PDB file of C-alpha atoms and ligand atoms in Angstrom:
ATOM      1  CA  MET A 157      28.693  30.829  -5.564  1.00 40.00           C
ATOM      2  CA  THR A 158      25.597  32.947  -5.151  1.00 40.00           C
ATOM      3  CA  ASN A 159      26.014  33.520  -1.401  1.00 53.00           C
ATOM      4  CA  GLU A 160      27.902  36.562  -0.228  1.00 81.00           C
ATOM      5  CA  VAL A 161      30.605  35.649   2.233  1.00 85.00           C
ATOM      6  CA  ASN A 162      29.416  37.761   5.177  1.00 93.00           C
ATOM      7  CA  ASN A 163      25.690  37.333   4.714  1.00 96.00           C
ATOM      8  CA  ILE A 164      23.766  34.280   5.836  1.00 97.00           C
ATOM      9  CA  LYS A 165      20.760  33.617   3.618  1.00 97.00           C
ATOM     10  CA  ILE A 166      17.871  31.797   5.264  1.00 98.00           C
ATOM     11  CA  ALA A 167      14.750  30.512   3.520  1.00 98.00           C
ATOM     12  CA  TYR A 168      11.777  30.322   5.863  1.00 97.00           C
ATOM     13  CA  LEU A 169       9.374  27.934   4.152  1.00 97.00           C
ATOM     14  CA  TYR A 170       5.781  29.190   4.350  1.00 97.00           C
ATOM     15  CA  GLU A 171       6.544  31.562   7.222  1.00 95.00           C
ATOM     16  CA  ASP A 172       3.064  33.067   6.913  1.00 94.00           C
ATOM     17  CA  LEU A 173       1.313  29.677   7.224  1.00 95.00           C
ATOM     18  CA  MET A 174       3.652  27.489   9.265  1.00 94.00           C
ATOM     19  CA  ASN A 175       4.572  29.290  12.459  1.00 87.00           C
ATOM     20  CA  THR A 176       3.073  27.839  15.635  1.00 87.00           C
ATOM     21  CA  TYR A 177       4.072  28.455  19.266  1.00 87.00           C
ATOM     22  CA  GLY A 178       6.937  30.836  18.648  1.00 86.00           C
ATOM     23  CA  ASP A 179       8.793  28.894  15.958  1.00 92.00           C
ATOM     24  CA  SER A 180       9.954  32.143  14.342  1.00 94.00           C
ATOM     25  CA  GLY A 181      12.040  32.534  17.518  1.00 96.00           C
ATOM     26  CA  ASP A 182      14.378  29.914  16.036  1.00 97.00           C
ATOM     27  CA  ILE A 183      15.225  32.339  13.248  1.00 97.00           C
ATOM     28  CA  LYS A 184      15.602  35.268  15.673  1.00 97.00           C
ATOM     29  CA  ILE A 185      18.091  33.267  17.743  1.00 98.00           C
ATOM     30  CA  LEU A 186      20.150  32.315  14.683  1.00 98.00           C
ATOM     31  CA  ASP A 187      20.072  35.945  13.551  1.00 97.00           C
ATOM     32  CA  TYR A 188      21.342  37.042  16.979  1.00 98.00           C
ATOM     33  CA  LEU A 189      24.138  34.432  17.036  1.00 98.00           C
ATOM     34  CA  PHE A 190      25.294  35.324  13.523  1.00 97.00           C
ATOM     35  CA  LYS A 191      25.294  39.075  14.290  1.00 96.00           C
ATOM     36  CA  GLN A 192      27.480  38.392  17.319  1.00 96.00           C
ATOM     37  CA  LYS A 193      29.952  36.746  14.966  1.00 95.00           C
ATOM     38  CA  GLY A 194      29.930  39.725  12.577  1.00 95.00           C
ATOM     39  CA  PHE A 195      27.581  38.272   9.939  1.00 96.00           C
ATOM     40  CA  THR A 196      24.407  39.779   8.519  1.00 96.00           C
ATOM     41  CA  THR A 197      21.379  37.627   7.778  1.00 97.00           C
ATOM     42  CA  THR A 198      18.568  37.833   5.264  1.00 97.00           C
ATOM     43  CA  VAL A 199      15.402  35.787   5.658  1.00 97.00           C
ATOM     44  CA  ASP A 200      13.114  35.121   2.678  1.00 97.00           C
ATOM     45  CA  ASN A 201       9.588  33.923   3.235  1.00 96.00           C
ATOM     46  CA  ILE A 202       9.027  31.260   0.560  1.00 97.00           C
ATOM     47  CA  SER A 203       5.252  31.048   0.413  1.00 97.00           C
ATOM     48  CA  LEU A 204       2.550  29.745  -1.919  1.00 97.00           C
ATOM     49  CA  ASP A 205       3.527  30.024  -5.604  1.00 96.00           C
ATOM     50  CA  ASP A 206       7.030  31.384  -4.841  1.00 97.00           C
ATOM     51  CA  GLU A 207      10.022  29.881  -6.602  1.00 98.00           C
ATOM     52  CA  LEU A 208      12.717  28.118  -4.601  1.00 98.00           C
ATOM     53  CA  ASN A 209      16.257  27.132  -5.469  1.00 98.00           C
ATOM     54  CA  ALA A 210      17.353  25.649  -2.153  1.00 98.00           C
ATOM     55  CA  PHE A 211      21.040  26.073  -3.030  1.00 97.00           C
ATOM     56  CA  ASP A 212      20.606  29.870  -3.015  1.00 97.00           C
ATOM     57  CA  TYR A 213      20.366  29.555   0.775  1.00 97.00           C
ATOM     58  CA  ASP A 214      22.674  28.698   3.648  1.00 97.00           C
ATOM     59  CA  PHE A 215      19.865  27.341   5.817  1.00 98.00           C
ATOM     60  CA  LEU A 216      16.260  26.241   5.390  1.00 98.00           C
ATOM     61  CA  PHE A 217      13.672  26.478   8.132  1.00 98.00           C
ATOM     62  CA  PHE A 218      10.204  24.918   8.103  1.00 97.00           C
ATOM     63  CA  GLY A 219       8.015  25.643  11.151  1.00 96.00           C
ATOM     64  CA  GLY A 220       4.963  23.966  12.627  1.00 94.00           C
ATOM     65  CA  GLY A 221       1.378  24.362  11.457  1.00 91.00           C
ATOM     66  CA  GLN A 222      -2.204  23.352  12.054  1.00 90.00           C
ATOM     67  CA  ASP A 223      -3.713  20.550   9.972  1.00 88.00           C
ATOM     68  CA  PHE A 224      -5.545  22.923   7.618  1.00 90.00           C
ATOM     69  CA  GLU A 225      -2.475  25.030   6.844  1.00 93.00           C
ATOM     70  CA  GLN A 226      -0.435  21.856   6.467  1.00 93.00           C
ATOM     71  CA  SER A 227      -2.857  20.503   3.875  1.00 93.00           C
ATOM     72  CA  VAL A 228      -2.606  23.723   1.814  1.00 96.00           C
ATOM     73  CA  VAL A 229       1.180  23.892   2.104  1.00 97.00           C
ATOM     74  CA  ALA A 230       1.627  20.195   1.288  1.00 97.00           C
ATOM     75  CA  VAL A 231       0.129  20.659  -2.177  1.00 97.00           C
ATOM     76  CA  ASP A 232       2.255  23.703  -3.063  1.00 98.00           C
ATOM     77  CA  LEU A 233       5.364  22.113  -1.560  1.00 97.00           C
ATOM     78  CA  GLN A 234       5.525  19.315  -4.114  1.00 98.00           C
ATOM     79  CA  ARG A 235       6.939  21.830  -6.656  1.00 98.00           C
ATOM     80  CA  HIS A 236      10.091  22.011  -4.544  1.00 98.00           C
ATOM     81  CA  LYS A 237      10.635  18.299  -4.020  1.00 98.00           C
ATOM     82  CA  LYS A 238      13.633  18.064  -6.378  1.00 98.00           C
ATOM     83  CA  THR A 239      15.559  21.051  -5.044  1.00 98.00           C
ATOM     84  CA  LEU A 240      14.835  20.118  -1.411  1.00 98.00           C
ATOM     85  CA  THR A 241      15.889  16.496  -1.969  1.00 98.00           C
ATOM     86  CA  GLU A 242      19.160  17.572  -3.590  1.00 98.00           C
ATOM     87  CA  TYR A 243      19.824  20.119  -0.837  1.00 98.00           C
ATOM     88  CA  ILE A 244      19.220  17.600   1.955  1.00 98.00           C
ATOM     89  CA  GLU A 245      21.239  14.867   0.237  1.00 98.00           C
ATOM     90  CA  ALA A 246      24.126  17.325  -0.294  1.00 97.00           C
ATOM     91  CA  ASP A 247      24.351  17.635   3.510  1.00 96.00           C
ATOM     92  CA  HIS A 248      23.173  21.243   3.682  1.00 97.00           C
ATOM     93  CA  PRO A 249      21.508  22.299   6.951  1.00 98.00           C
ATOM     94  CA  MET A 250      17.764  22.361   7.461  1.00 98.00           C
ATOM     95  CA  LEU A 251      15.467  22.383  10.484  1.00 98.00           C
ATOM     96  CA  GLY A 252      11.826  21.266  10.369  1.00 98.00           C
ATOM     97  CA  ILE A 253       9.621  21.742  13.414  1.00 98.00           C
ATOM     98  CA  CYS A 254       6.450  19.731  14.106  1.00 97.00           C
ATOM     99  CA  GLY A 255       4.216  20.182  11.022  1.00 96.00           C
ATOM    100  CA  GLY A 256       7.287  21.139   8.961  1.00 97.00           C
ATOM    101  CA  TYR A 257       9.105  18.044  10.189  1.00 98.00           C
ATOM    102  CA  GLN A 258       6.070  15.863   9.393  1.00 97.00           C
ATOM    103  CA  LEU A 259       5.974  17.102   5.784  1.00 98.00           C
ATOM    104  CA  LEU A 260       9.525  15.900   5.095  1.00 98.00           C
ATOM    105  CA  GLY A 261       8.200  12.360   5.490  1.00 98.00           C
ATOM    106  CA  GLU A 262       5.943  10.258   3.329  1.00 98.00           C
ATOM    107  CA  TYR A 263       2.524  11.288   4.581  1.00 97.00           C
ATOM    108  CA  TYR A 264       0.470  12.698   7.430  1.00 95.00           C
ATOM    109  CA  LEU A 265      -2.856  11.014   8.091  1.00 93.00           C
ATOM    110  CA  THR A 266      -5.129  13.687   9.605  1.00 86.00           C
ATOM    111  CA  SER A 267      -7.962  13.525  12.129  1.00 82.00           C
ATOM    112  CA  GLY A 268     -10.508  13.442   9.302  1.00 83.00           C
ATOM    113  CA  GLY A 269      -8.791  10.451   7.704  1.00 87.00           C
ATOM    114  CA  GLU A 270      -7.357  12.651   4.951  1.00 89.00           C
ATOM    115  CA  LYS A 271      -3.902  11.611   3.793  1.00 93.00           C
ATOM    116  CA  ILE A 272      -1.714  14.673   3.370  1.00 94.00           C
ATOM    117  CA  GLN A 273       1.066  13.739   0.987  1.00 96.00           C
ATOM    118  CA  GLY A 274       4.453  14.769   2.363  1.00 97.00           C
ATOM    119  CA  LEU A 275       7.605  15.394   0.363  1.00 98.00           C
ATOM    120  CA  ASP A 276       8.575  11.748   0.822  1.00 98.00           C
ATOM    121  CA  ILE A 277      12.247  12.696   1.011  1.00 98.00           C
ATOM    122  CA  LEU A 278      12.835  10.854   4.277  1.00 98.00           C
ATOM    123  CA  PRO A 279      11.437   7.446   5.290  1.00 98.00           C
ATOM    124  CA  PHE A 280       8.911   8.127   8.034  1.00 98.00           C
ATOM    125  CA  HIS A 281       5.183   8.724   8.307  1.00 98.00           C
ATOM    126  CA  THR A 282       2.830  10.400  10.766  1.00 98.00           C
ATOM    127  CA  ILE A 283      -0.594   9.366  11.996  1.00 97.00           C
ATOM    128  CA  PHE A 284      -3.028  11.648  13.821  1.00 93.00           C
ATOM    129  CA  LYS A 285      -4.574  10.199  16.983  1.00 88.00           C
ATOM    130  CA  ALA A 286      -7.420  12.319  18.271  1.00 82.00           C
ATOM    131  CA  ASP A 287      -7.738  10.743  21.700  1.00 81.00           C
ATOM    132  CA  SER A 288      -4.345  11.734  23.063  1.00 84.00           C
ATOM    133  CA  ARG A 289      -2.789  15.001  22.016  1.00 93.00           C
ATOM    134  CA  MET A 290       0.794  15.272  23.192  1.00 96.00           C
ATOM    135  CA  ILE A 291       1.051  18.586  24.997  1.00 96.00           C
ATOM    136  CA  GLY A 292       3.543  19.761  27.558  1.00 97.00           C
ATOM    137  CA  ASP A 293       7.139  20.318  28.493  1.00 97.00           C
ATOM    138  CA  THR A 294       9.786  18.062  27.030  1.00 98.00           C
ATOM    139  CA  LYS A 295      13.316  17.231  28.038  1.00 98.00           C
ATOM    140  CA  TYR A 296      15.614  14.928  26.121  1.00 98.00           C
ATOM    141  CA  GLU A 297      19.222  14.023  25.526  1.00 98.00           C
ATOM    142  CA  THR A 298      20.787  14.689  22.117  1.00 98.00           C
ATOM    143  CA  LYS A 299      24.312  14.231  20.829  1.00 98.00           C
ATOM    144  CA  TRP A 300      24.746  17.973  21.500  1.00 98.00           C
ATOM    145  CA  GLY A 301      23.539  17.685  25.104  1.00 98.00           C
ATOM    146  CA  THR A 302      20.261  18.112  26.976  1.00 98.00           C
ATOM    147  CA  VAL A 303      17.366  19.984  25.359  1.00 98.00           C
ATOM    148  CA  VAL A 304      14.323  21.452  27.103  1.00 98.00           C
ATOM    149  CA  ALA A 305      11.318  22.512  25.032  1.00 97.00           C
ATOM    150  CA  PHE A 306       7.553  22.330  24.584  1.00 96.00           C
ATOM    151  CA  GLU A 307       5.430  20.063  22.380  1.00 97.00           C
ATOM    152  CA  ASN A 308       1.835  20.262  21.153  1.00 96.00           C
ATOM    153  CA  HIS A 309       0.827  17.777  18.476  1.00 95.00           C
ATOM    154  CA  SER A 310      -1.534  14.931  17.722  1.00 94.00           C
ATOM    155  CA  GLY A 311       0.582  13.467  14.948  1.00 96.00           C
ATOM    156  CA  ARG A 312       2.586  10.389  15.914  1.00 97.00           C
ATOM    157  CA  THR A 313       5.677   9.885  13.813  1.00 98.00           C
ATOM    158  CA  TYR A 314       7.206   6.480  13.062  1.00 98.00           C
ATOM    159  CA  PHE A 315      10.375   5.723  11.097  1.00 98.00           C
ATOM    160  CA  ASP A 316      10.015   3.355   8.129  1.00 98.00           C
ATOM    161  CA  ASP A 317      13.767   2.830   7.703  1.00 96.00           C
ATOM    162  CA  LYS A 318      15.514   2.901  11.061  1.00 95.00           C
ATOM    163  CA  ASP A 319      18.921   2.258   9.464  1.00 96.00           C
ATOM    164  CA  LYS A 320      18.756   5.425   7.410  1.00 97.00           C
ATOM    165  CA  LEU A 321      17.559   7.867  10.076  1.00 98.00           C
ATOM    166  CA  ASP A 322      18.833   8.774  13.525  1.00 98.00           C
ATOM    167  CA  TYR A 323      16.643   9.974  16.339  1.00 98.00           C
ATOM    168  CA  PHE A 324      17.307  13.571  17.416  1.00 98.00           C
ATOM    169  CA  GLY A 325      16.984  12.747  21.102  1.00 98.00           C
ATOM    170  CA  LYS A 326      16.131  10.236  23.793  1.00 98.00           C
ATOM    171  CA  MET A 327      13.201  11.368  25.942  1.00 98.00           C
ATOM    172  CA  ILE A 328      13.631  12.177  29.612  1.00 98.00           C
ATOM    173  CA  GLU A 329      10.279  13.994  29.896  1.00 98.00           C
ATOM    174  CA  GLY A 330       7.361  14.222  27.419  1.00 98.00           C
ATOM    175  CA  TYR A 331       6.548  12.214  24.287  1.00 98.00           C
ATOM    176  CA  GLY A 332       8.566  13.307  21.248  1.00 98.00           C
ATOM    177  CA  ASN A 333       7.786  11.354  18.073  1.00 98.00           C
ATOM    178  CA  ASN A 334       5.094   9.173  19.622  1.00 97.00           C
ATOM    179  CA  PRO A 335       4.052   7.753  23.001  1.00 96.00           C
ATOM    180  CA  ASP A 336       5.505   4.290  22.287  1.00 95.00           C
ATOM    181  CA  GLU A 337       9.209   4.662  21.537  1.00 97.00           C
ATOM    182  CA  GLY A 338      10.700   7.332  23.815  1.00 98.00           C
ATOM    183  CA  HIS A 339      12.460   9.186  21.014  1.00 98.00           C
ATOM    184  CA  GLU A 340      12.342  12.779  19.864  1.00 98.00           C
ATOM    185  CA  GLY A 341      12.657  13.921  16.263  1.00 98.00           C
ATOM    186  CA  MET A 342      14.958  12.830  13.504  1.00 98.00           C
ATOM    187  CA  VAL A 343      18.413  13.556  12.121  1.00 98.00           C
ATOM    188  CA  TYR A 344      19.474  12.763   8.568  1.00 98.00           C
ATOM    189  CA  LYS A 345      22.793  14.233   7.411  1.00 98.00           C
ATOM    190  CA  SER A 346      22.454  17.928   8.396  1.00 98.00           C
ATOM    191  CA  THR A 347      18.658  17.953   8.482  1.00 98.00           C
ATOM    192  CA  ILE A 348      16.968  17.940  11.865  1.00 98.00           C
ATOM    193  CA  GLY A 349      13.265  17.312  12.407  1.00 98.00           C
ATOM    194  CA  SER A 350      11.805  17.948  15.837  1.00 98.00           C
ATOM    195  CA  TYR A 351       8.527  18.343  17.688  1.00 98.00           C
ATOM    196  CA  SER A 352      10.070  21.025  19.895  1.00 98.00           C
ATOM    197  CA  HIS A 353       8.599  24.497  20.039  1.00 96.00           C
ATOM    198  CA  GLY A 354       9.465  27.053  22.585  1.00 90.00           C
ATOM    199  CA  PRO A 355      11.525  27.793  20.394  1.00 96.00           C
ATOM    200  CA  LEU A 356      13.891  24.839  20.083  1.00 97.00           C
ATOM    201  CA  LEU A 357      16.961  26.984  19.476  1.00 98.00           C
ATOM    202  CA  LYS A 358      16.784  28.665  22.861  1.00 98.00           C
ATOM    203  CA  ASN A 359      18.844  25.546  23.545  1.00 98.00           C
ATOM    204  CA  LEU A 360      22.116  27.134  22.509  1.00 98.00           C
ATOM    205  CA  ASN A 361      23.930  23.794  22.301  1.00 98.00           C
ATOM    206  CA  VAL A 362      21.746  22.897  19.305  1.00 98.00           C
ATOM    207  CA  ALA A 363      21.672  26.458  17.940  1.00 98.00           C
ATOM    208  CA  ASN A 364      25.472  26.702  17.960  1.00 98.00           C
ATOM    209  CA  ALA A 365      25.807  23.297  16.288  1.00 98.00           C
ATOM    210  CA  ILE A 366      23.578  24.598  13.465  1.00 98.00           C
ATOM    211  CA  VAL A 367      25.551  27.857  13.261  1.00 98.00           C
ATOM    212  CA  ASP A 368      28.815  25.891  13.039  1.00 97.00           C
ATOM    213  CA  LYS A 369      27.426  23.690  10.281  1.00 97.00           C
ATOM    214  CA  ILE A 370      26.187  26.688   8.290  1.00 97.00           C
ATOM    215  CA  LEU A 371      29.587  28.375   8.569  1.00 96.00           C
ATOM    216  CA  ALA A 372      31.477  25.183   7.701  1.00 95.00           C
ATOM    217  CA  ASN A 373      29.408  24.815   4.507  1.00 92.00           C
ATOM    218  CA  LYS A 374      29.981  28.450   3.638  1.00 85.00           C
ATOM    219  CA  LYS A 375      33.728  28.006   3.963  1.00 79.00           C
ATOM    220  CA  VAL A 376      33.643  25.105   1.507  1.00 68.00           C
ATOM    221  CA  GLN A 377      31.714  27.264  -0.960  1.00 69.00           C
ATOM    222  CA  ALA A 378      33.920  30.391  -0.625  1.00 62.00           C
TER     223      ALA A 378
HETATM  224  N1  LIG B 515      -0.973  19.562  12.978  1.00 89.59           N
HETATM  225  C1  LIG B 515       0.120  18.746  13.422  1.00 89.59           C
HETATM  226  C2  LIG B 515      -0.199  17.857  14.606  1.00 89.59           C
HETATM  227  O1  LIG B 515      -1.092  18.133  15.369  1.00 89.59           O
HETATM  228  C3  LIG B 515       1.317  19.612  13.720  1.00 89.59           C
HETATM  229  C4  LIG B 515       1.120  20.546  14.875  1.00 89.59           C
HETATM  230  C5  LIG B 515       2.189  21.592  14.960  1.00 89.59           C
HETATM  231  O2  LIG B 515       2.936  21.812  14.015  1.00 89.59           O
HETATM  232  N2  LIG B 515       2.239  22.307  16.040  1.00 89.59           N
HETATM  233  O3  LIG B 515       0.471  16.872  14.804  1.00 89.59           O
END
């Protein structure tokens, strides 16, 4: 295996373009938790034109972005569809936040009516609604416990295959995926998509679940 046993390799997809409202804090928290356990971490920014073999990494992170950045990233991202699909299907851990979450789905219809093609790995789509941006504090219940965070998005996400995907959480406060369904984010195998900034992983129940999954996968590989 390419991964060293005591080093956790993280790929931060388009770190320079997709990083809204403190999303890089998610990586800092993971780094802190791994150091406490005696691991080192390396974080590679996989940006425009960079190569990616997802299996070189223990964890993939894809942060949020504005519509313009998303439209640029979405084009470049298609080069990685195969490796990302295989990685996700092989049950390796990934976290997508807001714009990064949206791009794992089929498409994102923007305010200007432009259809940004997503990776189409997971069956959901997102539609921009200009009249009601979803901004504010969120609180929801996940299978790992309660999460408190912050959301700021106009995209409304809807699942196209509800049998295949799980919701990440059930809303107590705020909107989550859309104003109609009372659900936050998505879980498929070990991939989580979420609208939560703040960063999300200040919720150590979720952060530790991700850490445990990363370490469990590493053990299998060793
Ligand atoms: N541009 C997207 C939206 O408004 C995502 C925003 C974000 O990632 N913060 O829905």
